[in-house]
mmCIF file of C-alpha atoms in Angstrom:
data_model
loop_
_atom_site.group_PDB
_atom_site.id
_atom_site.type_symbol
_atom_site.label_atom_id
_atom_site.label_comp_id
_atom_site.label_asym_id
_atom_site.label_seq_id
_atom_site.Cartn_x
_atom_site.Cartn_y
_atom_site.Cartn_z
ATOM 1 C CA MET A 3 67.117 149.698 120.465
ATOM 2 C CA LYS A 4 70.518 150.205 121.743
ATOM 3 C CA LYS A 5 69.865 147.227 124.203
ATOM 4 C CA ILE A 6 68.788 144.981 121.353
ATOM 5 C CA ILE A 7 71.907 145.997 119.186
ATOM 6 C CA ALA A 8 74.196 145.485 122.219
ATOM 7 C CA ALA A 9 72.639 141.915 122.759
ATOM 8 C CA VAL A 10 73.352 140.946 119.235
ATOM 9 C CA ILE A 11 76.873 142.061 119.547
ATOM 10 C CA ILE A 12 77.368 140.215 122.629
ATOM 11 C CA ALA A 13 75.887 137.100 121.073
ATOM 12 C CA LEU A 14 78.116 137.219 118.051
ATOM 13 C CA CYS A 15 81.182 137.716 120.299
ATOM 14 C CA PHE A 16 80.319 134.717 122.267
ATOM 15 C CA SER A 17 79.377 132.496 119.170
ATOM 16 C CA GLY A 18 83.002 133.123 118.069
ATOM 17 C CA CYS A 19 81.869 134.891 114.723
ATOM 18 C CA SER A 20 83.903 138.036 114.233
ATOM 19 C CA TYR A 21 83.248 140.612 111.700
ATOM 20 C CA ALA A 22 86.329 139.565 109.689
ATOM 21 C CA GLU A 23 85.301 136.204 109.297
ATOM 22 C CA ARG A 24 82.194 137.158 107.473
ATOM 23 C CA VAL A 25 81.766 135.564 103.900
ATOM 24 C CA LYS A 26 81.686 137.894 101.060
ATOM 25 C CA TYR A 27 79.396 137.064 98.058
ATOM 26 C CA GLU A 28 79.058 137.945 94.479
ATOM 27 C CA TYR A 29 75.390 138.139 92.835
ATOM 28 C CA LYS A 30 73.911 137.301 89.503
ATOM 29 C CA ILE A 31 70.405 137.817 88.374
ATOM 30 C CA VAL A 32 69.102 134.918 86.144
ATOM 31 C CA PRO A 33 66.150 135.297 84.151
ATOM 32 C CA LEU A 34 63.831 132.228 84.531
ATOM 33 C CA GLY A 35 61.459 133.462 82.048
ATOM 34 C CA SER A 36 57.902 133.070 81.993
ATOM 35 C CA LEU A 37 56.378 130.351 84.283
ATOM 36 C CA THR A 38 52.773 130.802 83.146
ATOM 37 C CA SER A 39 53.160 127.701 81.180
ATOM 38 C CA LEU A 40 53.669 125.670 84.176
ATOM 39 C CA GLN A 41 50.057 126.547 85.124
ATOM 40 C CA LYS A 42 48.403 126.410 81.758
ATOM 41 C CA SER A 43 50.259 123.836 79.403
ATOM 42 C CA LYS A 44 49.726 120.317 79.283
ATOM 43 C CA ASN A 45 53.614 120.022 78.739
ATOM 44 C CA ALA A 46 54.627 121.578 81.836
ATOM 45 C CA ASN A 47 57.292 118.975 82.431
ATOM 46 C CA ALA A 48 59.447 120.288 79.561
ATOM 47 C CA LYS A 49 59.313 124.041 80.976
ATOM 48 C CA THR A 50 59.988 122.497 84.672
ATOM 49 C CA ALA A 51 62.989 120.576 83.281
ATOM 50 C CA GLU A 52 64.379 123.793 81.358
ATOM 51 C CA VAL A 53 64.315 125.619 84.730
ATOM 52 C CA GLU A 54 65.655 122.845 86.500
ATOM 53 C CA GLY A 55 68.697 122.511 83.874
ATOM 54 C CA LEU A 56 69.483 126.142 84.215
ATOM 55 C CA LEU A 57 69.571 125.981 88.025
ATOM 56 C CA ASN A 58 71.439 122.815 88.113
ATOM 57 C CA GLU A 59 74.102 124.557 85.623
ATOM 58 C CA LYS A 60 74.524 127.642 87.797
ATOM 59 C CA GLY A 61 74.840 125.550 90.978
ATOM 60 C CA ALA A 62 77.736 123.301 89.397
ATOM 61 C CA ASP A 63 79.555 126.822 89.106
ATOM 62 C CA GLY A 64 79.014 127.378 92.720
ATOM 63 C CA TRP A 65 75.964 129.545 92.597
ATOM 64 C CA GLU A 66 72.920 129.280 94.946
ATOM 65 C CA ILE A 67 69.628 130.805 94.944
ATOM 66 C CA ALA A 68 69.430 133.833 97.364
ATOM 67 C CA GLU A 69 65.713 134.870 96.043
ATOM 68 C CA ILE A 70 63.205 134.569 93.607
ATOM 69 C CA PHE A 71 61.136 137.465 92.367
ATOM 70 C CA ALA A 72 58.640 138.079 89.632
ATOM 71 C CA VAL A 73 58.074 141.108 87.257
ATOM 72 C CA ARG A 74 54.618 141.907 86.230
ATOM 73 C CA THR A 75 54.267 143.105 82.660
ATOM 74 C CA THR A 76 51.336 143.733 80.461
ATOM 75 C CA PHE A 77 51.947 140.623 78.410
ATOM 76 C CA ASP A 78 52.851 138.304 81.356
ATOM 77 C CA PRO A 79 52.356 138.819 84.999
ATOM 78 C CA ASN A 80 54.655 135.618 85.793
ATOM 79 C CA VAL A 81 58.151 136.604 84.565
ATOM 80 C CA PHE A 82 60.639 135.151 87.045
ATOM 81 C CA PHE A 83 64.055 136.053 88.021
ATOM 82 C CA ALA A 84 66.406 134.290 90.550
ATOM 83 C CA VAL A 85 69.005 136.387 92.525
ATOM 84 C CA MET A 86 71.945 133.968 92.805
ATOM 85 C CA LYS A 87 75.076 134.377 95.005
ATOM 86 C CA ARG A 88 78.365 132.561 95.591
ATOM 87 C CA PRO A 89 81.139 133.125 98.045
ATOM 88 C CA VAL A 90 84.024 135.482 96.558
ATOM 89 C CA GLU A 91 87.399 133.729 97.345
#
């Protein structure tokens, strides 16, 4: 394990990346709501456009998706959230 850590540190040093140059991020959790309608609805395009609009709005403010996860509830097993991040200046 120590050899692997040493190899990573050496690789970082040779790549010119130092710890001080690392970018710091702030994070935000954005509820996307239930996406069940994308599977069941005949008008899935409306829900898709709603989610796209939300993500485009956040993207215009500098946020990008880091991860998307689902939360299972007794009412709907497909409630999604996006973890978004943007660099802290």
